[in-house]
CSV table of C-alpha atoms and ligand atoms in Angstrom, one decimal:
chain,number,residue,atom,x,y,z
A,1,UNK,CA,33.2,7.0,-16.9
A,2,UNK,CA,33.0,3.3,-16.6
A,3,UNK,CA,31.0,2.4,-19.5
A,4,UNK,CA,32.8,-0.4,-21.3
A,5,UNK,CA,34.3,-1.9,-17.8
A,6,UNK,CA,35.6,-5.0,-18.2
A,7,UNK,CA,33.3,-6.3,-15.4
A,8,UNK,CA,30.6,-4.6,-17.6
A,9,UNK,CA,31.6,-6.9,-20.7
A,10,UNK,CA,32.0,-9.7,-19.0
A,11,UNK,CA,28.4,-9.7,-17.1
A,12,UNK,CA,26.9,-8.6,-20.3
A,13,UNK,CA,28.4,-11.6,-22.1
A,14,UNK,CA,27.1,-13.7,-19.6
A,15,UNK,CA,23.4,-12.1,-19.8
A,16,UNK,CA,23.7,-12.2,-23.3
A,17,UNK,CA,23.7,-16.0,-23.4
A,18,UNK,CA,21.1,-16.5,-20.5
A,19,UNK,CA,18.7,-14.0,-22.2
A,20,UNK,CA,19.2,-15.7,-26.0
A,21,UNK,CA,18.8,-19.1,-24.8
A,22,UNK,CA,15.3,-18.4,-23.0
A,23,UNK,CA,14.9,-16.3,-25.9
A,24,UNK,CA,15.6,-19.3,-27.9
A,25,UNK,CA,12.9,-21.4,-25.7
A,26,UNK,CA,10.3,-18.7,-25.6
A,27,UNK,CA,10.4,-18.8,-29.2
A,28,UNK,CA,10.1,-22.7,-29.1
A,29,UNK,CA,7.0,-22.4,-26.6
A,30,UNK,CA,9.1,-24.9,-24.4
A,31,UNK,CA,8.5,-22.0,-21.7
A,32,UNK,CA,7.0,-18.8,-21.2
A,33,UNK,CA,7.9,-16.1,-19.1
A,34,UNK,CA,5.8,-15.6,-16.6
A,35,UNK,CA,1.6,-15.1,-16.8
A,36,UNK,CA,0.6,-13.4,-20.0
A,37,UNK,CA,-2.7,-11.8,-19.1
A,38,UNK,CA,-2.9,-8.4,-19.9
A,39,UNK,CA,-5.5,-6.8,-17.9
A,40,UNK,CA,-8.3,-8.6,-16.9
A,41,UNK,CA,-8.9,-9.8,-20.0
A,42,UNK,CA,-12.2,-11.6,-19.5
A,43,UNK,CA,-14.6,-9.5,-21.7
A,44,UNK,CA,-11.6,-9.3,-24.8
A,45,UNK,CA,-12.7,-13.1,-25.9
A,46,UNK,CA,-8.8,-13.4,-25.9
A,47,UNK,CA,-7.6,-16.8,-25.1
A,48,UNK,CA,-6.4,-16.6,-21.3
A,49,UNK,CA,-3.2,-18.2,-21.0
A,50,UNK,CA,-1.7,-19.9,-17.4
A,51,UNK,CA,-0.4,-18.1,-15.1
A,52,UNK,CA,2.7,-19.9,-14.8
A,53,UNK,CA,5.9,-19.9,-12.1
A,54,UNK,CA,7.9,-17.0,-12.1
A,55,UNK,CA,10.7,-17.2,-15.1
A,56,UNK,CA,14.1,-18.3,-14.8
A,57,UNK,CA,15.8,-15.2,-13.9
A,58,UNK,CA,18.4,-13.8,-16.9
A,59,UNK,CA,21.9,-13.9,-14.6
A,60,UNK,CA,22.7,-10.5,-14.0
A,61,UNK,CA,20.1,-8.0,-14.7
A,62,UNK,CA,16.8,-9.8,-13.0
A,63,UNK,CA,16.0,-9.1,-9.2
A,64,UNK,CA,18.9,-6.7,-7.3
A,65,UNK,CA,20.3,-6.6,-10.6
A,66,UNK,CA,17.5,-5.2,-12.2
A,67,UNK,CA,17.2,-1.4,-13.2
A,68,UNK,CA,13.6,-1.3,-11.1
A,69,UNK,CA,15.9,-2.2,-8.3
A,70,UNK,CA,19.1,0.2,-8.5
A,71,UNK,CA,17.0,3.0,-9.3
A,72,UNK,CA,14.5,2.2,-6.1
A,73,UNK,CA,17.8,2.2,-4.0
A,74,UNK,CA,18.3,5.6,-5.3
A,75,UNK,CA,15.3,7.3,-4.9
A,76,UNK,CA,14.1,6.8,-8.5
A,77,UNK,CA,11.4,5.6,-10.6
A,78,UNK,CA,12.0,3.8,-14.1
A,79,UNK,CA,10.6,1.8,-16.9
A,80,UNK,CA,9.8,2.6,-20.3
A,81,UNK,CA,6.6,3.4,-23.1
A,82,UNK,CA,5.2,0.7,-23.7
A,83,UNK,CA,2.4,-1.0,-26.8
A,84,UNK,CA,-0.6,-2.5,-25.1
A,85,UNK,CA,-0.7,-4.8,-28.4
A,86,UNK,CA,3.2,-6.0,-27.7
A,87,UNK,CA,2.4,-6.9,-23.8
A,88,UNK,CA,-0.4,-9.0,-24.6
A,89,UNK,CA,1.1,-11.1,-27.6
A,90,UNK,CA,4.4,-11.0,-26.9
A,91,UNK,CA,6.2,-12.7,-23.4
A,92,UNK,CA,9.3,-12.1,-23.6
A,93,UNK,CA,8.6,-7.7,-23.9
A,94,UNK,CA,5.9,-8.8,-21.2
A,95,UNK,CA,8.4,-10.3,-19.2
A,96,UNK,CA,11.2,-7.6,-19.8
A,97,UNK,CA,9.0,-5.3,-18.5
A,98,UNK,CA,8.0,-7.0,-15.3
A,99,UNK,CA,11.5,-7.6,-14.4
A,100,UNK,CA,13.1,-4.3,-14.8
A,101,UNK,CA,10.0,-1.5,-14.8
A,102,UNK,CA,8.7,0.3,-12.0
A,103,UNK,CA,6.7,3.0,-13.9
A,104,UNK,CA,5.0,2.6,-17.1
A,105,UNK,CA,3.7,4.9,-20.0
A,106,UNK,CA,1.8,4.4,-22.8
A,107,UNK,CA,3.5,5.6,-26.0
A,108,UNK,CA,0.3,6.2,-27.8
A,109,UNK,CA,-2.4,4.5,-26.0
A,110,UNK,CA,-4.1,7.5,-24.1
A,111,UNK,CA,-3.6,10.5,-26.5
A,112,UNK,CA,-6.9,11.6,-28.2
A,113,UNK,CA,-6.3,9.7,-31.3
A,114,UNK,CA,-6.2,6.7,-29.8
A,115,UNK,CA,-9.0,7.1,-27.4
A,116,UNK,CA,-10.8,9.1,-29.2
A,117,UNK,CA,-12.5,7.5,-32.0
A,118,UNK,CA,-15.5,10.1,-32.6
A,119,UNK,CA,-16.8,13.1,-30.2
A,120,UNK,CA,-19.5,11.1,-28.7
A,121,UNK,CA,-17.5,8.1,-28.5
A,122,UNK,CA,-13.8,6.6,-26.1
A,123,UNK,CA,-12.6,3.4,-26.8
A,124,UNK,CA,-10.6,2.8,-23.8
A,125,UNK,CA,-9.6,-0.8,-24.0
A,126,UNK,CA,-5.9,-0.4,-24.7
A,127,UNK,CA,-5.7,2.1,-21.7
A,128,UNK,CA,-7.9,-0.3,-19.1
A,129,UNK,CA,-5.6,-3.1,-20.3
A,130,UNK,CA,-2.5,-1.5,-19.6
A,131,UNK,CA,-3.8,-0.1,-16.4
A,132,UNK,CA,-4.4,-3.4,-15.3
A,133,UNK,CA,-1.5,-5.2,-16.6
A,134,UNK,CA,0.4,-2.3,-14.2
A,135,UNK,CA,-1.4,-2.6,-11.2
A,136,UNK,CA,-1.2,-6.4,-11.5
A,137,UNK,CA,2.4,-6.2,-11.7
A,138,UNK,CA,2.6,-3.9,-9.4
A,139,UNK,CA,4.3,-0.9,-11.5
A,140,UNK,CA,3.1,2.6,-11.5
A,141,UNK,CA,1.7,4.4,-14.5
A,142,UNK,CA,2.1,7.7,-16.0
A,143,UNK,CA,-0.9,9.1,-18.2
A,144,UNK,CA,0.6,10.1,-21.5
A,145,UNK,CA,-1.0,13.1,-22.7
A,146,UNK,CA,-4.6,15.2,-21.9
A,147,UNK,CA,-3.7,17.9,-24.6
A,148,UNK,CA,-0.1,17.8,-27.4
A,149,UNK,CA,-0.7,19.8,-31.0
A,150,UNK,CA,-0.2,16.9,-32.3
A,151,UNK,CA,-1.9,13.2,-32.6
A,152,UNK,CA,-5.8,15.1,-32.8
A,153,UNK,CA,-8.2,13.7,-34.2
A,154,UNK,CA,-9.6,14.7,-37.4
A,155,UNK,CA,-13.3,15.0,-36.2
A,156,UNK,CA,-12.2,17.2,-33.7
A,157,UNK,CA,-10.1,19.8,-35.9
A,158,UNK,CA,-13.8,19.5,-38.8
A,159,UNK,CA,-16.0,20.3,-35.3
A,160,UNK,CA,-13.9,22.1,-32.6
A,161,UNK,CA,-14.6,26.1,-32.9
A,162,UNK,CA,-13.8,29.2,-30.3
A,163,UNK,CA,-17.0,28.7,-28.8
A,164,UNK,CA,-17.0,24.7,-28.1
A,165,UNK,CA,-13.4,23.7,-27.9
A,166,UNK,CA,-13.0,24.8,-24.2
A,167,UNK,CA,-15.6,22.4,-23.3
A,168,UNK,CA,-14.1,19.9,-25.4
A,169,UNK,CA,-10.7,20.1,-23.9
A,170,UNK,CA,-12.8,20.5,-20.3
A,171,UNK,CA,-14.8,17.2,-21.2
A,172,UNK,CA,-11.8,14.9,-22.4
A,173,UNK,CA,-9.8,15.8,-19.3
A,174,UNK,CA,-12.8,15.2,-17.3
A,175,UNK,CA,-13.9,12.2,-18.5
A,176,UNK,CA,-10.4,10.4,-19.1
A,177,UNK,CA,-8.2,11.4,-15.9
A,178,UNK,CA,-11.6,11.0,-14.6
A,179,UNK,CA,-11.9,7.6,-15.6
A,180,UNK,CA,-8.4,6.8,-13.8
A,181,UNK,CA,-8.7,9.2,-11.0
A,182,UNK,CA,-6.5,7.6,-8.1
A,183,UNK,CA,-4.8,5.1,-9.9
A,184,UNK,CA,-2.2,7.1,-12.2
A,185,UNK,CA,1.2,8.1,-10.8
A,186,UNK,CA,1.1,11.7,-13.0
A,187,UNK,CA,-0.6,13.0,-16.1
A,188,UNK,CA,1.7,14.9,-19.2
A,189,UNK,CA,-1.4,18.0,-18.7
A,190,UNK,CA,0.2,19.8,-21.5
A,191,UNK,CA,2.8,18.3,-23.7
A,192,UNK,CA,5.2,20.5,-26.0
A,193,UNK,CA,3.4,24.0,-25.6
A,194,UNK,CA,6.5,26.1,-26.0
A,195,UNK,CA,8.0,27.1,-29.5
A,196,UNK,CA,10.1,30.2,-29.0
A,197,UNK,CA,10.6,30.3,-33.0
A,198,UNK,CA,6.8,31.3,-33.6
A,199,UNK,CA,7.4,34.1,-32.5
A,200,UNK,CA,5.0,35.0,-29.5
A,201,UNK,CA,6.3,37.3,-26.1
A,202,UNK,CA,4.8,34.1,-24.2
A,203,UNK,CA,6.4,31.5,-25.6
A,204,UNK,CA,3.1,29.6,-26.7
A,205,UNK,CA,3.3,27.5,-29.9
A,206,UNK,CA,1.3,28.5,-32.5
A,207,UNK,CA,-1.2,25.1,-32.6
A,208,UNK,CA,-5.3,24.4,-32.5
A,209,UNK,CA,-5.2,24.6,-28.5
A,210,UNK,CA,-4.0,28.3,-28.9
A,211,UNK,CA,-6.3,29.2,-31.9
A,212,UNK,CA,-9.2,27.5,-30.9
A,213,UNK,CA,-9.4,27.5,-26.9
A,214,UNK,CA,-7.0,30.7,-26.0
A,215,UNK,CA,-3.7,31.5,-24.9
A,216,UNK,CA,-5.3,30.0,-21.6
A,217,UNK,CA,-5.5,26.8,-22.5
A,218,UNK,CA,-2.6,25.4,-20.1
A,219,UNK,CA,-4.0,26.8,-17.2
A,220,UNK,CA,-7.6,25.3,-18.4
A,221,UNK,CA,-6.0,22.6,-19.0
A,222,UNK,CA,-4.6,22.1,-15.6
A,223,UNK,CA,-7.1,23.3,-13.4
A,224,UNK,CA,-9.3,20.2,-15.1
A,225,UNK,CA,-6.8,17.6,-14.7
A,226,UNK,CA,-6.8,18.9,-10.7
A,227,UNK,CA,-10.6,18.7,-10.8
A,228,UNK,CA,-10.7,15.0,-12.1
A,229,UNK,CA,-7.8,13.6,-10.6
A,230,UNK,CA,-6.6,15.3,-7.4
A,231,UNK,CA,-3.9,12.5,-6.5
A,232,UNK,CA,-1.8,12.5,-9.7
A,233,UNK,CA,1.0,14.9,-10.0
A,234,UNK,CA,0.7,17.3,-12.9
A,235,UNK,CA,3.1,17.2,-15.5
A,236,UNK,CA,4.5,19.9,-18.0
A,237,UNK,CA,6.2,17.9,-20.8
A,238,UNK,CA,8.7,19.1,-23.6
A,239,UNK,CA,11.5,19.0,-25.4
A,240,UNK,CA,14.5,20.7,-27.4
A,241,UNK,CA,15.6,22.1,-23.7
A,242,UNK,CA,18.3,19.7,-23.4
A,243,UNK,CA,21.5,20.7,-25.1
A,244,UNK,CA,23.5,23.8,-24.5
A,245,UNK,CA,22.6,25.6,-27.6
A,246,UNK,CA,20.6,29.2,-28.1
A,247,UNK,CA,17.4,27.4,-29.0
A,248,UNK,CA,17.4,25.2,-26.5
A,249,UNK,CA,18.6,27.7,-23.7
A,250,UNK,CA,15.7,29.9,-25.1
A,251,UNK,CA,13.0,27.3,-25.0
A,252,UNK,CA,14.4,26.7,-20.8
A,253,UNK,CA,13.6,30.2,-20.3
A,254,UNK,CA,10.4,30.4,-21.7
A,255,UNK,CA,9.5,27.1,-19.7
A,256,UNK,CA,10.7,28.8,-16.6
A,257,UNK,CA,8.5,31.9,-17.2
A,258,UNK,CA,5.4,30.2,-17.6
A,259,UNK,CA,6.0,27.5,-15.0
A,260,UNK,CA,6.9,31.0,-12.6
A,261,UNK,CA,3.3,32.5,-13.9
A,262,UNK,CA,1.7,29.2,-13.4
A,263,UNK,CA,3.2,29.4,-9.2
A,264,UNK,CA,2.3,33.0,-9.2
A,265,UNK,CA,-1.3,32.5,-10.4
A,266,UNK,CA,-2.1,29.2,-7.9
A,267,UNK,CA,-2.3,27.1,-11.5
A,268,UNK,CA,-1.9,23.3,-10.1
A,269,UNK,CA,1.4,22.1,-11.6
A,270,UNK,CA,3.6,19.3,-9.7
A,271,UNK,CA,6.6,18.3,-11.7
A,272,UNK,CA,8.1,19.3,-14.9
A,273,UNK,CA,9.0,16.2,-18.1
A,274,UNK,CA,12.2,16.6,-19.6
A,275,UNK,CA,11.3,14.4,-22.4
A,276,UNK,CA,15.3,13.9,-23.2
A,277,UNK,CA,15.5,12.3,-26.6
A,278,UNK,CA,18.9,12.3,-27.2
A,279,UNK,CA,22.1,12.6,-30.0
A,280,UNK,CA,24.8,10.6,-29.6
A,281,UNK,CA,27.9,12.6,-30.7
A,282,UNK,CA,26.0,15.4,-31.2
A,283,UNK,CA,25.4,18.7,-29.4
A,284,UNK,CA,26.4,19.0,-25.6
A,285,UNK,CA,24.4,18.6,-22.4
A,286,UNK,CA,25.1,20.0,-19.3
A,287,UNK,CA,25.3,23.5,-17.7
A,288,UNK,CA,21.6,24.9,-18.8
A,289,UNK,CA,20.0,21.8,-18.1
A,290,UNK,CA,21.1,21.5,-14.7
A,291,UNK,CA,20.4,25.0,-14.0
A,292,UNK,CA,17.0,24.3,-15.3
A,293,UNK,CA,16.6,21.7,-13.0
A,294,UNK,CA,17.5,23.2,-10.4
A,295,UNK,CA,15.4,26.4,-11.1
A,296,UNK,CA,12.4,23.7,-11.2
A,297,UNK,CA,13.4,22.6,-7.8
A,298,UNK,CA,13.3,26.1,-6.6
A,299,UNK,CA,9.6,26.5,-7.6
A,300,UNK,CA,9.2,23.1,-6.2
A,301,UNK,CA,8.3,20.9,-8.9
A,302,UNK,CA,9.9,17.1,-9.7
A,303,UNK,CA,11.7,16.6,-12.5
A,304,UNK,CA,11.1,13.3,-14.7
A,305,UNK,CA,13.1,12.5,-17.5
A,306,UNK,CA,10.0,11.3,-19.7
A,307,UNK,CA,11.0,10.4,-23.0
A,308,UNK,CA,14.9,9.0,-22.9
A,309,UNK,CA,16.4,7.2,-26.2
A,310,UNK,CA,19.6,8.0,-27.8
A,311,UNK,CA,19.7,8.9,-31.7
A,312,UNK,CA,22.8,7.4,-33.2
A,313,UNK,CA,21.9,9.4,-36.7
A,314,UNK,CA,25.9,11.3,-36.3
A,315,UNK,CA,27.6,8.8,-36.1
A,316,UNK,CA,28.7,6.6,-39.1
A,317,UNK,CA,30.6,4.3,-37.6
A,318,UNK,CA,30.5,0.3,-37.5
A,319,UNK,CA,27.7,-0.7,-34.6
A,320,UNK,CA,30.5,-1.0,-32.1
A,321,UNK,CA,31.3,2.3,-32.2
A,322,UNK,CA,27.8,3.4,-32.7
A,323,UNK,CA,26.9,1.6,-29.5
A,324,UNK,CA,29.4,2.6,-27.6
A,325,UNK,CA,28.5,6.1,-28.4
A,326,UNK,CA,24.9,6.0,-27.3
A,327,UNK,CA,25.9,4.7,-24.1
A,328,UNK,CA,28.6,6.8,-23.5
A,329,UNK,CA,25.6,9.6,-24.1
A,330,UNK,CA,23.4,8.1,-21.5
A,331,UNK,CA,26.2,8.2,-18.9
A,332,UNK,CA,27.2,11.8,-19.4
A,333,UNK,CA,23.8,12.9,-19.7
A,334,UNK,CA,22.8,11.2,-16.4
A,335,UNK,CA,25.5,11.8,-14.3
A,336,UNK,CA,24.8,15.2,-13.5
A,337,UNK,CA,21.1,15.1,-13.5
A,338,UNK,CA,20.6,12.7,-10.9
A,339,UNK,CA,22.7,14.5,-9.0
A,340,UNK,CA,19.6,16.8,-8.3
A,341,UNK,CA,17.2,15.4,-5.7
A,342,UNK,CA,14.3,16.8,-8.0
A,343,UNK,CA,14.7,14.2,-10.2
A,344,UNK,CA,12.6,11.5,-9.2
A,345,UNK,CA,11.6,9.3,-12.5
A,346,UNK,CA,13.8,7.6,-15.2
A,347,UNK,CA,11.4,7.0,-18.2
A,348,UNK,CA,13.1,5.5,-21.6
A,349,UNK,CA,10.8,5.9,-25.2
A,350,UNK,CA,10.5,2.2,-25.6
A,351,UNK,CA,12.0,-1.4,-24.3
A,352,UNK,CA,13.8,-2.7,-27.3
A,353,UNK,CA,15.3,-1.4,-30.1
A,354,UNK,CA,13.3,-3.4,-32.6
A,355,UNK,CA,10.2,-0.9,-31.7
A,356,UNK,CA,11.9,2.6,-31.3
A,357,UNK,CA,9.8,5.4,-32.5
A,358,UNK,CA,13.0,6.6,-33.8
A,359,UNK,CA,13.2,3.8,-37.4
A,360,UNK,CA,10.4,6.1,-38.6
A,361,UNK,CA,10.6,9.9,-37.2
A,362,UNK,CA,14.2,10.3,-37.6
A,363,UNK,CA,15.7,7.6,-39.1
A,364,UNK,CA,19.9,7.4,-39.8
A,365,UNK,CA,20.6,8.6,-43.0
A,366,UNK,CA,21.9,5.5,-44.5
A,367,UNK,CA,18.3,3.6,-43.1
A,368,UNK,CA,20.2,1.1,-40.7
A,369,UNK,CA,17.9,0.7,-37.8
A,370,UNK,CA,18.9,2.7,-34.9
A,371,UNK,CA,20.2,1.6,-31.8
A,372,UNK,CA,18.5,4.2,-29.2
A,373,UNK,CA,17.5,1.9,-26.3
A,374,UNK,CA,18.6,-0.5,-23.5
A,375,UNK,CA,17.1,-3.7,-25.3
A,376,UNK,CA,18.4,-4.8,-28.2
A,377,UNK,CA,15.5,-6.4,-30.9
A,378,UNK,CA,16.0,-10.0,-29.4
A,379,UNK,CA,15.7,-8.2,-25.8
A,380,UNK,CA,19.1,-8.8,-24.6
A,381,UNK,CA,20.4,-6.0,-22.4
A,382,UNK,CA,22.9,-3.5,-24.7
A,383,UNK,CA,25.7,-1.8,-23.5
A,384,UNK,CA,23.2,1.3,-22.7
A,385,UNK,CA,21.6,-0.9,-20.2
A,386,UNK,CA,24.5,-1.1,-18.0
A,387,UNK,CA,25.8,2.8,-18.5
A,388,UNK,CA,22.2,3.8,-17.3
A,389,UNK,CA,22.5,0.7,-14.7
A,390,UNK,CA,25.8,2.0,-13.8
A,391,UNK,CA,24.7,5.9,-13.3
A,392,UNK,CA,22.0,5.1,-11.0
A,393,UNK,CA,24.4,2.9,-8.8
A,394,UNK,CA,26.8,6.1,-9.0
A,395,UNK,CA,23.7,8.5,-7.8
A,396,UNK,CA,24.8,9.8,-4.2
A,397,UNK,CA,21.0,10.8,-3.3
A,398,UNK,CA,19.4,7.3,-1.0
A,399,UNK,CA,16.2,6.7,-1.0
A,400,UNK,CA,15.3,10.5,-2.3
A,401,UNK,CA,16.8,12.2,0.3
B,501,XIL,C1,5.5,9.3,-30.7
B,501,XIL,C2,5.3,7.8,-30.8
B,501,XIL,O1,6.5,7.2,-30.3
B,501,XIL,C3,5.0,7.4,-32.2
B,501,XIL,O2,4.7,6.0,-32.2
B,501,XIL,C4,3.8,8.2,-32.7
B,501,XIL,O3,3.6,7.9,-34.1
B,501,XIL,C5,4.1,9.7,-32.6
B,501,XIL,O4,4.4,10.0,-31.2
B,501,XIL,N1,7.2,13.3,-28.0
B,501,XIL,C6,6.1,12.8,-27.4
B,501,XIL,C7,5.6,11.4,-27.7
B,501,XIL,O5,5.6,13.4,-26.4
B,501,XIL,O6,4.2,11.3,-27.5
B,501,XIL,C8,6.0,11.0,-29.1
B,501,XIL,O7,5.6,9.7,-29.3
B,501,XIL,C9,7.5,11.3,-29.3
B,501,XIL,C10,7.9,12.7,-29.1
């Protein structure tokens, strides 16, 4: 374990005080991190702002110090979810990006409720603009989600009946991986179908999709994401199959069934999302997870750890100790799944701290503002960023291989 090096502290310090000194300017407008435009941007009205010279680079984590660049010297893929609103008005999570992303998501931007404002209507102008911001900086994307039980619209749950929602779930798929056909690195198909607790042989989550299109609607689901978009690789997405618990060991198994069905019946399927939220402190990783892996190797798939953020909710500790416990998480955890070669991508739920999904879903008990991710609120690099920094650098796969 080498979280907490003493080369790590001192580097951070140093990064620390080059990141909240152009933090400092940025907020001053004495400079600004690199170009601003968000997607093309000409049709928004939106004031364009200069594309200006590249930024002054924060000593230690910018360029071959960057987590874009240790994880491309492994093999990997990483970046984080990311707010269309917070890339276009703010430079410095812009800039963060840029520097240390090689794959994007959006954490809400392409899931029906977002681009789905009525059923005759898409409002895709989040989505184009983060599409474009990607390609301009030349970082993939990953389309986040064609079909979750959660995040529907309300129209659709007053108008969506056995006899039309096929064709509603056929149409969406059709019309937004459709849209982006060629240009997205993978689509989340189907996110969080499995909940061994309701209770059926197959696995399937009690939820609209089931009631309403059939307990076919992955492989629907599927076979129209192939149709629209034949270059993007096909994601399964879920959670709780993480720790080494019963549930959790339960929920793996029914995973593996239905990814084995989907193989067996020629349902297109290319990689498997561990969405790996996180506890620090809390229960243990390891043996079931990797075996999981590796069984999705065997049939073939990738693995991409989709969703990554550590919770600090167990531990009551002063921020020190908190800290040191979500990194010490992210190290452990990591360690022995990048040891797979199926394990391609390196996705974390958010850039800094200040936006986590986590201050509202499952906040700490006491209400202090977690401390889940590699950025802290004025984007310096936390100690997280160098334990994940640090287990790429320890991965012994090169280049994929
Ligand atoms: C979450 C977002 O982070 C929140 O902003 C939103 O309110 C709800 O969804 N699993 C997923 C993600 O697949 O889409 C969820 O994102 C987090 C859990």
């Amino acid at each position: 374990m080498r979280v907490g090096t003493t080369a790590t502290r001192q580097i951070s310090r140093r990064d620390l005080l080059a990141n909240s000194a152009r933090a400092a300017l940025v907020a001053a407008g004495s400079v600004l991190p690199g170009s601003l435009s968000l997607g093309c941007g000409d049709h928004s009205g939106r004031p364009q702002l200069p594309a200006l010279a590249p930024e002054t680079p924060s000593k230690g984590v910018s360029g071959s110090a960057s987590l874009r660049a240790r994880a491309a010297a492994k093999g990997l893929l990483t970046g984080f979810a990311v707010v269309p609103s917070l890339l276009r008005n703010e430079p410095i999570y812009a800039a963060t990006v840029r520097e240390q992303a090689s794959i994007l998501v959006a954490e809400n931007a392409m899931k029906w409720e977002a681009l789905r404002p009525s059923e005759t209507t898409y409002n895709f102008d989040d989505a184009d603009a983060l599409l474009n911001f990607a390609e301009q900086n030349h970082i993939k994307l990953r389309g986040h989600n064609l079909l979750w039980h959660r995040g529907i619209p309300r129209w659709f749950i007053a108008t969506a009946t056995p006899v039309n929602a096929r064709k509603l779930l056929e149409s969406h798929i059709e019309t937004v991986a459709g849209r982006y056909a060629g240009r997205i690195h993978s689509w989340d198909v189907v996110n969080e179908a499995i909940q061994v607790s309701d209770g059926r042989p197959d696995g399937l989550r009690d939820s609209p999709w089931l009631r309403l299109v059939g307990g076919d609607f992955v492989e629907v689901a599927f076979k129209a994401a192939r149709r629209a978009d034949p270059q993007a690789l096909l994601t399964y997405n879920d959670y709780g199959i993480e720790a080494e618990s019963s549930p959790d060991e339960a929920k793996r198994q029914a995973i593996l069934l239905m990814l084995r069905r989907m193989r067996a019946r020629r349902i297109p399927i290319d990689a498997v999302g561990i969405q790996s939220h996180l506890t620090a402190s809390g229960p243990r990783y390891g043996a079931g997870l990797i075996r999981f892996i590796a069984s999705a190797r065997e049939l073939d798939l990738q693995v991409f750890l989709t969703e990554m953020d550590v919770n600090d909710r167990a531990v009551a500790a002063p921020i020190a100790q908190r800290d040191a416990a979500v990194a010490t998480t992210y190290a452990e955890y990591l360690d022995p799944v990048l040891a797979d070669p199926a394990v391609t991508t390196v996705l974390f739920w958010g850039v800094s701290d200040r936006d986590t999904w986590l201050n509202h879903e499952d906040s700490r008990p006491d209400r202090k503002p977690e401390r889940p991710l590699l950025f802290d609120p004025s984007f310096k690099p936390t100690q997280s960023f160098f334990a994940v920094r640090d287990a790429f650098d320890r991965r012994a796969i090169v280049h994929g291989k």
